[in-house]
Short mmCIF file of C-alpha atoms in Angstrom, two decimals:
data_model
loop_
_atom_site.label_atom_id
_atom_site.label_comp_id
_atom_site.label_asym_id
_atom_site.label_seq_id
_atom_site.Cartn_x
_atom_site.Cartn_y
_atom_site.Cartn_z
CA UNK A 1 -23.19 -2.47 -12.89
CA UNK A 2 -26.29 -1.58 -10.81
CA UNK A 3 -27.47 1.38 -8.70
CA UNK A 4 -24.39 3.25 -9.93
CA UNK A 5 -22.15 0.52 -8.55
CA UNK A 6 -19.38 -1.38 -10.32
CA UNK A 7 -19.04 -5.05 -9.39
CA UNK A 8 -16.10 -7.33 -10.17
CA UNK A 9 -16.31 -11.04 -9.39
CA UNK A 10 -13.53 -13.37 -8.28
CA UNK A 11 -13.84 -15.50 -11.40
CA UNK A 12 -12.93 -12.43 -13.46
CA UNK A 13 -9.55 -12.43 -11.69
CA UNK A 14 -8.64 -16.08 -11.85
CA UNK A 15 -8.10 -16.04 -15.60
CA UNK A 16 -4.86 -14.15 -14.99
CA UNK A 17 -3.28 -17.07 -13.10
CA UNK A 18 -1.26 -19.64 -15.06
CA UNK A 19 -0.85 -23.34 -14.30
CA UNK A 20 2.61 -22.54 -12.93
CA UNK A 21 1.12 -19.85 -10.67
CA UNK A 22 -1.44 -22.31 -9.33
CA UNK A 23 1.27 -24.85 -8.64
CA UNK A 24 3.35 -22.27 -6.78
CA UNK A 25 0.33 -21.16 -4.75
CA UNK A 26 -0.54 -24.75 -3.86
CA UNK A 27 3.03 -25.39 -2.71
CA UNK A 28 2.91 -22.32 -0.43
CA UNK A 29 -0.43 -23.46 0.99
CA UNK A 30 0.94 -26.91 1.81
CA UNK A 31 4.02 -25.42 3.46
CA UNK A 32 1.96 -22.97 5.54
CA UNK A 33 -0.46 -25.68 6.69
CA UNK A 34 2.53 -27.71 7.83
CA UNK A 35 3.80 -24.72 9.82
CA UNK A 36 0.35 -24.11 11.33
CA UNK A 37 0.51 -27.50 13.03
CA UNK A 38 2.96 -25.94 15.50
CA UNK A 39 0.75 -22.96 16.44
CA UNK A 40 -1.20 -24.90 19.05
CA UNK A 41 0.50 -26.04 21.14
CA UNK A 42 3.11 -23.41 20.40
CA UNK A 43 6.46 -24.76 19.20
CA UNK A 44 8.60 -21.72 18.40
CA UNK A 45 11.55 -23.71 17.04
CA UNK A 46 9.38 -25.49 14.47
CA UNK A 47 7.56 -22.28 13.55
CA UNK A 48 10.86 -20.49 12.91
CA UNK A 49 12.00 -23.41 10.77
CA UNK A 50 8.72 -23.40 8.82
CA UNK A 51 8.74 -19.67 8.13
CA UNK A 52 12.38 -19.80 7.10
CA UNK A 53 11.51 -22.37 4.44
CA UNK A 54 8.48 -20.32 3.34
CA UNK A 55 10.59 -17.19 3.00
CA UNK A 56 13.13 -18.91 0.76
CA UNK A 57 10.33 -20.39 -1.37
CA UNK A 58 8.55 -17.04 -1.79
CA UNK A 59 11.82 -15.35 -2.72
CA UNK A 60 12.39 -18.02 -5.38
CA UNK A 61 8.86 -17.56 -6.74
CA UNK A 62 9.05 -13.75 -6.77
CA UNK A 63 12.33 -13.87 -8.69
CA UNK A 64 10.26 -15.04 -11.67
CA UNK A 65 8.09 -11.89 -11.50
CA UNK A 66 10.09 -8.67 -11.99
CA UNK A 67 7.01 -6.46 -11.51
CA UNK A 68 6.69 -7.68 -7.90
CA UNK A 69 9.19 -5.90 -5.62
CA UNK A 70 9.40 -7.26 -2.05
CA UNK A 71 11.47 -5.08 0.29
CA UNK A 72 13.32 -7.89 2.03
CA UNK A 73 14.04 -9.59 -1.31
CA UNK A 74 15.46 -6.61 -3.24
CA UNK A 75 17.14 -4.34 -0.67
CA UNK A 76 20.54 -4.72 0.96
CA UNK A 77 20.69 -7.10 3.90
CA UNK A 78 21.41 -4.32 6.39
CA UNK A 79 17.90 -2.91 5.87
CA UNK A 80 16.13 -6.18 6.64
CA UNK A 81 16.22 -5.82 10.42
CA UNK A 82 14.30 -2.53 10.24
CA UNK A 83 11.76 -4.15 7.93
CA UNK A 84 11.26 -7.13 10.23
CA UNK A 85 10.86 -4.90 13.27
CA UNK A 86 8.28 -2.65 11.61
CA UNK A 87 6.24 -5.59 10.33
CA UNK A 88 6.40 -7.36 13.68
CA UNK A 89 4.99 -4.27 15.42
CA UNK A 90 2.21 -3.91 12.86
CA UNK A 91 1.26 -7.57 13.24
CA UNK A 92 1.35 -7.63 17.03
CA UNK A 93 -2.07 -7.83 18.66
CA UNK A 94 -0.68 -5.66 21.48
CA UNK A 95 0.14 -2.72 19.16
CA UNK A 96 -2.41 0.00 19.88
CA UNK A 97 -3.92 2.59 17.52
CA UNK A 98 -1.26 5.29 17.97
CA UNK A 99 1.63 2.84 17.58
CA UNK A 100 -0.03 1.32 14.53
CA UNK A 101 -0.19 4.76 12.90
CA UNK A 102 3.47 5.41 13.75
CA UNK A 103 4.71 2.13 12.30
CA UNK A 104 2.49 2.52 9.24
CA UNK A 105 4.23 5.82 8.55
CA UNK A 106 7.60 4.09 8.94
CA UNK A 107 6.47 1.37 6.53
CA UNK A 108 5.46 3.79 3.79
CA UNK A 109 8.60 5.86 4.10
CA UNK A 110 10.58 2.64 3.55
CA UNK A 111 8.44 1.70 0.56
CA UNK A 112 8.92 5.15 -0.96
CA UNK A 113 12.69 4.85 -0.62
CA UNK A 114 12.66 1.41 -2.24
CA UNK A 115 10.66 2.61 -5.23
CA UNK A 116 12.11 6.06 -5.84
CA UNK A 117 15.34 6.97 -4.07
CA UNK A 118 17.49 3.86 -3.65
CA UNK A 119 18.85 4.00 -7.19
CA UNK A 120 22.28 5.58 -6.88
CA UNK A 121 22.35 6.42 -10.59
CA UNK A 122 20.03 9.42 -10.06
CA UNK A 123 21.78 12.76 -10.26
CA UNK A 124 21.84 14.84 -7.08
CA UNK A 125 19.83 17.91 -6.18
CA UNK A 126 20.53 20.34 -3.35
CA UNK A 127 18.43 21.77 -0.53
CA UNK A 128 19.63 25.00 1.04
CA UNK A 129 18.13 25.36 4.52
CA UNK A 130 17.94 28.43 6.74
CA UNK A 131 18.63 27.31 10.32
CA UNK A 132 17.59 28.86 13.68
CA UNK A 133 21.24 29.86 14.37
CA UNK A 134 21.73 33.56 13.61
CA UNK A 135 24.96 34.53 15.44
CA UNK A 136 27.41 35.80 14.36
CA UNK A 137 25.47 35.71 11.05
CA UNK A 138 22.41 33.89 9.82
CA UNK A 139 23.43 30.25 9.21
CA UNK A 140 22.51 28.04 6.27
CA UNK A 141 23.08 24.36 5.55
CA UNK A 142 23.24 22.40 2.30
CA UNK A 143 21.94 18.85 1.88
CA UNK A 144 22.03 16.62 -1.17
CA UNK A 145 18.99 14.59 -2.22
CA UNK A 146 18.39 12.55 -5.38
CA UNK A 147 16.87 14.50 -8.24
CA UNK A 148 13.77 12.38 -8.91
CA UNK A 149 11.38 15.00 -10.28
CA UNK A 150 11.06 12.99 -13.48
CA UNK A 151 9.80 10.00 -11.46
CA UNK A 152 7.31 11.72 -9.19
CA UNK A 153 5.94 14.91 -10.72
CA UNK A 154 3.43 13.15 -12.99
CA UNK A 155 1.86 11.26 -10.07
CA UNK A 156 -1.74 11.13 -8.95
CA UNK A 157 -2.83 9.42 -5.73
CA UNK A 158 -5.78 7.05 -5.87
CA UNK A 159 -7.31 6.22 -2.48
CA UNK A 160 -9.22 3.01 -1.95
CA UNK A 161 -11.06 3.75 1.29
CA UNK A 162 -10.75 3.33 4.30
CA UNK A 163 -7.44 2.01 5.48
CA UNK A 164 -5.75 3.49 2.41
CA UNK A 165 -6.36 7.13 3.37
CA UNK A 166 -3.42 7.72 5.72
CA UNK A 167 -0.90 5.66 3.67
CA UNK A 168 -1.95 7.62 0.58
CA UNK A 169 -1.37 10.91 2.39
CA UNK A 170 2.06 9.68 3.51
CA UNK A 171 3.05 8.81 -0.06
CA UNK A 172 1.84 12.19 -1.32
CA UNK A 173 3.79 13.97 1.43
CA UNK A 174 6.98 12.09 0.49
CA UNK A 175 6.50 13.13 -3.14
CA UNK A 176 6.06 16.76 -2.12
CA UNK A 177 9.17 16.65 0.08
CA UNK A 178 11.38 15.17 -2.66
CA UNK A 179 10.02 17.39 -5.43
CA UNK A 180 12.16 20.40 -6.22
CA UNK A 181 8.97 22.20 -7.28
CA UNK A 182 6.89 21.41 -4.15
CA UNK A 183 4.65 19.19 -6.30
CA UNK A 184 1.31 18.40 -4.67
CA UNK A 185 -0.37 15.33 -6.07
CA UNK A 186 -4.01 15.38 -7.11
CA UNK A 187 -6.20 12.85 -5.30
CA UNK A 188 -8.98 10.52 -6.41
CA UNK A 189 -11.13 8.83 -3.75
CA UNK A 190 -12.95 5.57 -4.42
CA UNK A 191 -15.52 3.91 -2.17
CA UNK A 192 -14.87 0.22 -2.70
CA UNK A 193 -15.58 -2.76 -0.49
CA UNK A 194 -15.64 -6.53 -0.55
CA UNK A 195 -18.85 -8.48 -0.10
CA UNK A 196 -18.14 -10.07 3.28
CA UNK A 197 -20.90 -12.65 2.83
CA UNK A 198 -18.75 -14.23 0.11
CA UNK A 199 -15.71 -16.45 0.36
CA UNK A 200 -12.41 -15.96 -1.47
CA UNK A 201 -13.50 -18.28 -4.28
CA UNK A 202 -16.66 -16.30 -5.12
CA UNK A 203 -15.77 -12.85 -3.75
CA UNK A 204 -17.36 -9.70 -5.17
CA UNK A 205 -15.72 -6.25 -5.22
CA UNK A 206 -18.18 -3.36 -5.19
CA UNK A 207 -17.34 0.25 -6.08
CA UNK A 208 -19.98 2.82 -5.16
CA UNK A 209 -19.72 5.68 -7.65
CA UNK A 210 -22.15 7.83 -5.65
CA UNK A 211 -19.68 7.90 -2.76
CA UNK A 212 -16.51 8.26 -4.85
CA UNK A 213 -14.83 11.55 -5.74
CA UNK A 214 -12.49 11.92 -8.71
CA UNK A 215 -11.73 13.96 -11.80
CA UNK A 216 -10.97 11.76 -14.81
CA UNK A 217 -8.94 14.51 -16.51
CA UNK A 218 -6.57 14.61 -13.51
CA UNK A 219 -5.91 10.87 -13.91
CA UNK A 220 -5.47 10.47 -17.67
CA UNK A 221 -1.84 9.94 -18.66
CA UNK A 222 -0.69 10.00 -15.03
CA UNK A 223 1.50 7.71 -12.98
CA UNK A 224 -1.23 6.38 -10.70
CA UNK A 225 -0.21 5.51 -7.15
CA UNK A 226 -2.32 3.27 -4.93
CA UNK A 227 -1.23 2.83 -1.30
CA UNK A 228 -3.20 0.16 0.53
CA UNK A 229 -1.84 -1.51 3.69
CA UNK A 230 -2.90 -4.96 2.50
CA UNK A 231 -3.23 -6.67 -0.86
CA UNK A 232 -4.97 -9.98 -0.35
CA UNK A 233 -6.72 -10.77 -3.63
CA UNK A 234 -5.95 -7.71 -5.78
CA UNK A 235 -9.63 -7.38 -6.63
CA UNK A 236 -10.19 -3.84 -5.37
CA UNK A 237 -7.30 -2.40 -7.39
CA UNK A 238 -8.33 -4.21 -10.57
CA UNK A 239 -11.93 -3.04 -10.13
CA UNK A 240 -10.91 0.61 -9.85
CA UNK A 241 -8.39 0.62 -12.70
CA UNK A 242 -10.62 -1.33 -15.10
CA UNK A 243 -13.41 1.16 -14.43
CA UNK A 244 -11.11 4.13 -15.08
CA UNK A 245 -9.93 2.55 -18.31
CA UNK A 246 -13.54 2.02 -19.37
CA UNK A 247 -14.02 5.78 -18.97
CA UNK A 248 -11.12 6.56 -21.29
CA UNK A 249 -8.37 7.02 -18.70
CA UNK A 250 -5.02 5.74 -19.96
CA UNK A 251 -2.53 5.61 -17.07
CA UNK A 252 1.13 6.06 -17.92
CA UNK A 253 1.94 3.60 -15.13
CA UNK A 254 0.43 2.07 -12.00
CA UNK A 255 2.28 1.56 -8.73
CA UNK A 256 0.69 -0.41 -5.89
CA UNK A 257 2.28 0.04 -2.44
CA UNK A 258 1.42 -2.47 0.30
CA UNK A 259 2.65 -3.13 3.79
CA UNK A 260 1.72 -6.79 3.39
CA UNK A 261 0.56 -8.66 0.29
CA UNK A 262 0.05 -12.18 -0.90
CA UNK A 263 1.69 -13.64 -3.96
CA UNK A 264 -1.76 -14.41 -5.40
CA UNK A 265 -2.91 -10.80 -5.13
CA UNK A 266 0.34 -9.41 -6.49
CA UNK A 267 0.46 -11.68 -9.51
CA UNK A 268 -3.18 -10.98 -10.33
CA UNK A 269 -2.75 -7.21 -10.49
CA UNK A 270 0.57 -7.25 -12.34
CA UNK A 271 -0.94 -9.59 -14.95
CA UNK A 272 -4.33 -7.83 -15.19
CA UNK A 273 -2.99 -4.27 -15.46
CA UNK A 274 -0.48 -3.06 -18.02
CA UNK A 275 2.69 -1.42 -16.70
CA UNK A 276 1.79 -2.13 -13.08
CA UNK A 277 4.41 -2.69 -10.37
CA UNK A 278 3.68 -3.98 -6.87
CA UNK A 279 5.92 -2.75 -4.06
CA UNK A 280 5.41 -4.59 -0.79
CA UNK A 281 7.23 -4.47 2.51
CA UNK A 282 6.42 -8.09 3.30
CA UNK A 283 5.01 -11.06 1.40
CA UNK A 284 2.66 -13.41 3.29
CA UNK A 285 2.12 -16.90 1.91
CA UNK A 286 -1.64 -17.57 1.84
CA UNK A 287 -5.21 -16.43 2.46
CA UNK A 288 -7.93 -18.24 4.37
CA UNK A 289 -11.26 -19.04 2.75
CA UNK A 290 -12.66 -15.62 3.81
CA UNK A 291 -9.85 -13.93 1.83
CA UNK A 292 -7.98 -12.72 4.93
CA UNK A 293 -4.18 -12.76 4.72
CA UNK A 294 -2.40 -15.29 6.95
CA UNK A 295 -0.59 -14.73 9.23
CA UNK A 296 -1.61 -11.15 8.34
CA UNK A 297 -2.14 -8.17 10.63
CA UNK A 298 -5.91 -8.00 11.07
CA UNK A 299 -8.14 -5.25 9.68
CA UNK A 300 -5.67 -2.47 8.87
CA UNK A 301 -8.47 0.05 8.32
CA UNK A 302 -9.89 -0.49 11.80
CA UNK A 303 -6.43 -0.48 13.39
CA UNK A 304 -5.51 2.78 11.65
CA UNK A 305 -8.84 4.58 11.91
CA UNK A 306 -10.76 2.89 14.69
CA UNK A 307 -13.97 0.96 14.08
CA UNK A 308 -17.09 2.51 12.60
CA UNK A 309 -20.47 1.58 13.96
CA UNK A 310 -22.57 -0.32 11.44
CA UNK A 311 -25.32 2.30 11.48
CA UNK A 312 -23.07 5.38 11.34
CA UNK A 313 -20.01 4.89 9.12
CA UNK A 314 -17.86 8.02 8.85
CA UNK A 315 -17.43 9.91 5.62
CA UNK A 316 -14.04 11.12 4.42
CA UNK A 317 -14.14 14.49 6.19
CA UNK A 318 -15.17 12.90 9.49
CA UNK A 319 -12.38 10.35 9.19
CA UNK A 320 -9.81 13.07 8.61
CA UNK A 321 -11.15 15.04 11.58
CA UNK A 322 -10.69 11.97 13.77
CA UNK A 323 -6.99 11.82 12.90
CA UNK A 324 -6.58 14.87 15.08
CA UNK A 325 -4.63 18.12 14.93
CA UNK A 326 -1.15 16.58 14.65
CA UNK A 327 -1.95 14.57 11.53
CA UNK A 328 -3.98 17.41 10.01
CA UNK A 329 -1.09 19.83 10.50
CA UNK A 330 1.52 17.44 9.13
CA UNK A 331 -0.45 16.71 5.96
CA UNK A 332 -2.13 20.09 5.42
CA UNK A 333 -1.20 20.26 1.72
CA UNK A 334 -2.61 16.79 1.14
CA UNK A 335 -5.80 17.60 3.06
CA UNK A 336 -6.29 20.72 0.95
CA UNK A 337 -6.10 18.64 -2.25
CA UNK A 338 -8.55 16.11 -0.80
CA UNK A 339 -10.98 18.83 0.24
CA UNK A 340 -10.87 20.30 -3.27
CA UNK A 341 -11.89 17.00 -4.86
CA UNK A 342 -14.52 16.13 -2.20
CA UNK A 343 -16.10 19.57 -1.88
CA UNK A 344 -15.68 20.57 -5.52
#
């Protein structure tokens, strides 16, 4: 810790990996390198064959780790086409900023369903809705939804800036919509970054407490939710949670929601953090030496929020303003909670 910054090093994470984990990771790396041979020149038939083998291998590996929930591995087969289409749009270099935001929202709605509403054992609640039809009398409709208050109304949202802001707001909005009490989650905002001069093997994760906003009392005993588009190494999440624990915060549970994650990152966080579950829409096999996911989807923060200039990075309020009126109106309850914690 220096200059009010918390630093976690890669070697602090590797102790959570077993010999079996390392063997599994090596096998995935070998399989992916074999598939990469057909990227240039492009051989689609061989690439399809390679990824098919990788998918079966990752499913086999993940079956050994019940705290890692991969959408296409645990949901019914009929949902897999939607998942593949959403991920393919998020990956595509041709997907622009607005489309990327749209498909990110789709992704997090799917993740929420997987984690909270797909269990048919939940008892049902009812929503009575007043409709715009008022002749011959005012009309009402009734809709059943799962009663999941007990799962969601102890939640607090933890935002690991920057790309995590919008996904975190989406998760909070889903919680509010499914809560029978209009529950609005508290927020905690953490300024954390990776040292980009480092490689994956010696990476450092740096949390700047001077630029973070949180209330420890709002987090103690809570079900902490982290929504980050990508989980490559797991280092940022471990850094934040270990710091909170050092300050006396005892989470009831931790849920980590990712659009794309690697097996290495997922296994690290579920081993390092007690009662932690990783929910991911898609599992990618490997990272490169710079700790970027492959095949990945690029810098999700930049694709969601646009790029900052090096000399003038935006603060949280500026970033929210840049989302525009439509986003601000849709997530007004979430923005109010964020403003309370940022502005005091």
